JSON list of C-alpha atoms in Angstrom, two decimals:
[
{"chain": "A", "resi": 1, "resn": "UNK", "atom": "CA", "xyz": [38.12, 198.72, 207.78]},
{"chain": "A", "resi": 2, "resn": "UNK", "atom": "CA", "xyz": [34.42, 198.52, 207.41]},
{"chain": "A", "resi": 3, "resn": "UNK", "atom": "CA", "xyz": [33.00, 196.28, 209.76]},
{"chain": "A", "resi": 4, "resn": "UNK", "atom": "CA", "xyz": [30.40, 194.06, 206.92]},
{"chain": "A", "resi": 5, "resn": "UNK", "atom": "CA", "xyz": [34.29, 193.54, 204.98]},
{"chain": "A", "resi": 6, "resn": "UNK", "atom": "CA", "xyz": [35.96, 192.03, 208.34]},
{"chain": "A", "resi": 7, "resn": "UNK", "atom": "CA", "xyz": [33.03, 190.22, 209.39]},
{"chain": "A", "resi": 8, "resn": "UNK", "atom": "CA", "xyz": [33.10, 188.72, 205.45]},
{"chain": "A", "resi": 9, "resn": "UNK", "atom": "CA", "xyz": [36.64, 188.13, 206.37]},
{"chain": "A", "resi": 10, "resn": "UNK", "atom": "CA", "xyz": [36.45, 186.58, 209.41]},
{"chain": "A", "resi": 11, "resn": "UNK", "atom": "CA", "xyz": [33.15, 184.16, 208.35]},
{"chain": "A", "resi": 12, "resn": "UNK", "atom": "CA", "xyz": [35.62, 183.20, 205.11]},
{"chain": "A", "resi": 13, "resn": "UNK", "atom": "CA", "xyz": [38.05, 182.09, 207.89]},
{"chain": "A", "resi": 14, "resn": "UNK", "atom": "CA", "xyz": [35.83, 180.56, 209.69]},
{"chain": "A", "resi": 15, "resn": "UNK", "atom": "CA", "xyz": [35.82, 177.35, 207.69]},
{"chain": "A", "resi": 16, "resn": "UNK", "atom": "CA", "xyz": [38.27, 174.70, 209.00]},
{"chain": "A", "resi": 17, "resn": "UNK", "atom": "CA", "xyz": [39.45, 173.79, 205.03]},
{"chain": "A", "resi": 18, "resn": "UNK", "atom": "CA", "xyz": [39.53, 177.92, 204.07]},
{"chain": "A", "resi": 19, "resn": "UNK", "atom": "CA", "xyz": [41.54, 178.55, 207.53]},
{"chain": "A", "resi": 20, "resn": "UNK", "atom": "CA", "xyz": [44.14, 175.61, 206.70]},
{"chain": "A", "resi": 21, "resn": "UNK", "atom": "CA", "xyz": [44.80, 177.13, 203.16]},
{"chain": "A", "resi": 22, "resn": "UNK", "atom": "CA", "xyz": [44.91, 180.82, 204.71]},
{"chain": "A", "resi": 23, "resn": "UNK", "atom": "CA", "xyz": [47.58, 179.68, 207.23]},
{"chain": "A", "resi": 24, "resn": "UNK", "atom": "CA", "xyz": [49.71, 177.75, 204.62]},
{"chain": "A", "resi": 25, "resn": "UNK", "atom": "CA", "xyz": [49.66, 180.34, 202.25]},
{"chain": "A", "resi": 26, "resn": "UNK", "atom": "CA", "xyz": [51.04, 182.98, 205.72]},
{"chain": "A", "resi": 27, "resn": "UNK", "atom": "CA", "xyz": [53.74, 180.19, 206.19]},
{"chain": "A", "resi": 28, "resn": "UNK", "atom": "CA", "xyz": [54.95, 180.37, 202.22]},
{"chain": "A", "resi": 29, "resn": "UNK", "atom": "CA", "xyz": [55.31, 184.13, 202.31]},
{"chain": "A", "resi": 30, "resn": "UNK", "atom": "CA", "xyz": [55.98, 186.42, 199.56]},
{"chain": "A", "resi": 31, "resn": "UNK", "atom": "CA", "xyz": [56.43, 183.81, 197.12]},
{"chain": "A", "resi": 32, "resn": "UNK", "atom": "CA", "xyz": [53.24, 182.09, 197.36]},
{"chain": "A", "resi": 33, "resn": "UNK", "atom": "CA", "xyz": [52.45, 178.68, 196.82]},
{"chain": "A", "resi": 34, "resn": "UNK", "atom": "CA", "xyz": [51.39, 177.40, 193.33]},
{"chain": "A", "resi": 35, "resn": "UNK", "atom": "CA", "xyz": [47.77, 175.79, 194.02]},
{"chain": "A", "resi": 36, "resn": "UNK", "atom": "CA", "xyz": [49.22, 171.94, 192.88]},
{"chain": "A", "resi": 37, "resn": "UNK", "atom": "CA", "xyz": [51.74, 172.02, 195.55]},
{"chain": "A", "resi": 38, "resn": "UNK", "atom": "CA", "xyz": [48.80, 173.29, 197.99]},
{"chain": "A", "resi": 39, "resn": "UNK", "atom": "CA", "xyz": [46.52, 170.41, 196.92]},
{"chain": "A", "resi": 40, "resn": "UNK", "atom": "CA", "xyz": [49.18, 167.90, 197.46]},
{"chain": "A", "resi": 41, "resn": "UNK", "atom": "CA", "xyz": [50.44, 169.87, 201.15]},
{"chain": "A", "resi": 42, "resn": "UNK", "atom": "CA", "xyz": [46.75, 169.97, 202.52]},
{"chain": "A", "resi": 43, "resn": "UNK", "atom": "CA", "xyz": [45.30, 166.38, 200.69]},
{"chain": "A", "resi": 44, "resn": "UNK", "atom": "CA", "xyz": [42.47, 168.34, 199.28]},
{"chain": "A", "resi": 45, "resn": "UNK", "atom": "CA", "xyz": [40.48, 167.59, 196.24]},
{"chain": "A", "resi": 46, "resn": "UNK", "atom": "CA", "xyz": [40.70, 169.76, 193.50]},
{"chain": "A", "resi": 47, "resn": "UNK", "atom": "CA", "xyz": [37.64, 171.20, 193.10]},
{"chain": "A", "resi": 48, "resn": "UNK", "atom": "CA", "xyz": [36.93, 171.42, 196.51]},
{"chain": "A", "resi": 49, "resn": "UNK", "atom": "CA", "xyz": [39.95, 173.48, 196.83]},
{"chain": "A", "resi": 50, "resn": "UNK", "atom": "CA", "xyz": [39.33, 175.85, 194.32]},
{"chain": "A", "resi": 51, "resn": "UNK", "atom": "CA", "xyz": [36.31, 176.44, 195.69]},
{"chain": "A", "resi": 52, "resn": "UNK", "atom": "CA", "xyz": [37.93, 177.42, 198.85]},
{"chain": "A", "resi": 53, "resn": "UNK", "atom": "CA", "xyz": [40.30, 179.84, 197.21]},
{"chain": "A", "resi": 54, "resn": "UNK", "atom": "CA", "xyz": [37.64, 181.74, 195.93]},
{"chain": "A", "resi": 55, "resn": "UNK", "atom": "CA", "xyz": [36.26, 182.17, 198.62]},
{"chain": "A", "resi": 56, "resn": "UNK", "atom": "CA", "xyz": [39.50, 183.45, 200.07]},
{"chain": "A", "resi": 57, "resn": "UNK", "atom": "CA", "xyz": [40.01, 185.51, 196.94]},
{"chain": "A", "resi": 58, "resn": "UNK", "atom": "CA", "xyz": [36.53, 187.25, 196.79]},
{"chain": "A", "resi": 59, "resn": "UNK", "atom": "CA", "xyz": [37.03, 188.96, 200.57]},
{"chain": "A", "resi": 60, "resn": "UNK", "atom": "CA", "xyz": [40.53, 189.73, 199.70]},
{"chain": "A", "resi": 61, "resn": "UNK", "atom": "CA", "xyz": [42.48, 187.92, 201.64]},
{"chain": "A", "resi": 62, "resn": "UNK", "atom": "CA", "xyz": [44.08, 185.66, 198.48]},
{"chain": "A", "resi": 63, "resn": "UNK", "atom": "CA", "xyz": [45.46, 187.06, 195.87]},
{"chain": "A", "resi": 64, "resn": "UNK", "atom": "CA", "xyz": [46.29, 184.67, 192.59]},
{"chain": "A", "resi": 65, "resn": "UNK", "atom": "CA", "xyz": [48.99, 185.21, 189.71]},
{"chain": "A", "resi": 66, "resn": "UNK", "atom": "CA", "xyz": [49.12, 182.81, 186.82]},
{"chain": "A", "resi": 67, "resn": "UNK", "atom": "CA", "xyz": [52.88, 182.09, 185.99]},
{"chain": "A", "resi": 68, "resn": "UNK", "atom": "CA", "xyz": [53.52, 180.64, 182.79]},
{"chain": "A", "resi": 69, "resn": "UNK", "atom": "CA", "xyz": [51.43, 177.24, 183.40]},
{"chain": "A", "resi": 70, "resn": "UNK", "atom": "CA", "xyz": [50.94, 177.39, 186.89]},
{"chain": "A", "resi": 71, "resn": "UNK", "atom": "CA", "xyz": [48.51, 179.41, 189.29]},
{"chain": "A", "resi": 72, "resn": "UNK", "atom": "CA", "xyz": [49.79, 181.19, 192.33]},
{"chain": "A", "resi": 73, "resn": "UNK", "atom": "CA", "xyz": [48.45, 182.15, 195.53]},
{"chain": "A", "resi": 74, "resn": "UNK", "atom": "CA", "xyz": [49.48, 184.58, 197.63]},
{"chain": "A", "resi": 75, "resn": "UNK", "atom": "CA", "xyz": [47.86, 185.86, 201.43]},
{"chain": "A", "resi": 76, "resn": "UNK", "atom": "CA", "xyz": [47.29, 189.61, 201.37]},
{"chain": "A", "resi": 77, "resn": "UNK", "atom": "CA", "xyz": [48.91, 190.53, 203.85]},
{"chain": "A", "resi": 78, "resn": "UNK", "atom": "CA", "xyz": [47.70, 194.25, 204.21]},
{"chain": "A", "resi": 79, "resn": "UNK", "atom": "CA", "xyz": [44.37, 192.51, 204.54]},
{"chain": "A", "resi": 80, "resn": "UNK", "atom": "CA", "xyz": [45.38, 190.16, 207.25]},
{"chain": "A", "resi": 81, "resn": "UNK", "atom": "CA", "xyz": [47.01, 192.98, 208.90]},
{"chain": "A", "resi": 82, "resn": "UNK", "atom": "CA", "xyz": [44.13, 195.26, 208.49]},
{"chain": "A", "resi": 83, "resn": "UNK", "atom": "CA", "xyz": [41.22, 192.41, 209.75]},
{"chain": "A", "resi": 84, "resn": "UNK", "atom": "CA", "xyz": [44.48, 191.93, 212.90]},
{"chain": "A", "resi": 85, "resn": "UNK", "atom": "CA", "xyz": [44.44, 195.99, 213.51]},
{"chain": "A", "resi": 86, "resn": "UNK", "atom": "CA", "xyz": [40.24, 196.29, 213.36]},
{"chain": "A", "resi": 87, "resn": "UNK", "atom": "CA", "xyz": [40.08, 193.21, 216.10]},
{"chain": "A", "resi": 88, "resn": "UNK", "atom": "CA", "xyz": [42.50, 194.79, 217.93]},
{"chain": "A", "resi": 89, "resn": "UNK", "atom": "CA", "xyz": [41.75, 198.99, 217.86]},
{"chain": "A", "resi": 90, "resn": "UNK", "atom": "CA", "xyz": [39.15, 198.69, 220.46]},
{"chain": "A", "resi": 91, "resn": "UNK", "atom": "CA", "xyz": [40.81, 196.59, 223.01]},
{"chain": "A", "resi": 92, "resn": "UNK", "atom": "CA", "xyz": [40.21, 197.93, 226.91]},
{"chain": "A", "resi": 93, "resn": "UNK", "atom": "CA", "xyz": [37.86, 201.03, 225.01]},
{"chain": "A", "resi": 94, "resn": "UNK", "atom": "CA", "xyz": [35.69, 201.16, 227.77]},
{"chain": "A", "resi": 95, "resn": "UNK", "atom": "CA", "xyz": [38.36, 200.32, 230.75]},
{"chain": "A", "resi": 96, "resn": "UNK", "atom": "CA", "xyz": [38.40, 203.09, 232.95]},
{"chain": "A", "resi": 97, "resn": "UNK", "atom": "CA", "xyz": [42.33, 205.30, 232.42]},
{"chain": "A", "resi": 98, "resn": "UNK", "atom": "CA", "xyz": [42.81, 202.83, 228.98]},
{"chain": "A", "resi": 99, "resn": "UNK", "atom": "CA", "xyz": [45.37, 205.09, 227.21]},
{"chain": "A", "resi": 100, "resn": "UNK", "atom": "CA", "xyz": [45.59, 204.72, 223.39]},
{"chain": "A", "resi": 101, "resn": "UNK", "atom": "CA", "xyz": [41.83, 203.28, 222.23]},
{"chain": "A", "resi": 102, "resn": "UNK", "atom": "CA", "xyz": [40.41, 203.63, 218.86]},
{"chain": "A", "resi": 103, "resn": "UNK", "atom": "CA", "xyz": [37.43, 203.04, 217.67]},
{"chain": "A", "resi": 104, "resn": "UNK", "atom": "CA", "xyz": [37.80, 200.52, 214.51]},
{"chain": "A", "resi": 105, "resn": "UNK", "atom": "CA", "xyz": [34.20, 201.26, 213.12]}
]
């Protein structure tokens, strides 16, 4: 992963509102949740929330589907597991006899 696509990532999730709708979209899994039933879980206004999504949807990390009538959202979870891996590849890099480093940039 590029490092300007997880830092747009990571400053998407950095929004208290964006986080909340990232983390109950994880919790629906596969399925998704259709963005009504998210509006009514979280107590968010409408617009306001679809603002949010597309934020989440522009870096990525939302994906929606329309079905029939309704519109749902779904995490990307290759994303999310990609933005995990890049935090992660460079822990203890520069500890002295660190076995198994990467660089993530």
């Amino acid at each position: 992963m590029k490092i300007d696509d997880a830092a747009a990532r990571l400053e998407a999730l950095g929004n208290p509102t964006r986080l909340k709708i990232y983390r109950a979209l994880v919790r629906a899994g596969r399925p998704g949740m259709a963005v009504g039933r998210l509006q009514e879980k979280l107590k968010i206004p409408a617009s306001t929330l679809s603002h949010h999504i597309k934020s989440l949807v522009s870096v990525g990390l939302v994906s929606q589907v329309r079905e029939s009538t309704t519109l749902v959202c779904h995490a990307n979870y290759d994303t999310m597991r990609g933005l995990v891996d890049f935090l992660a590849a460079e822990c203890c890099a520069d500890e002295v006899g660190c076995n198994g480093a990467k660089t993530a940039a």
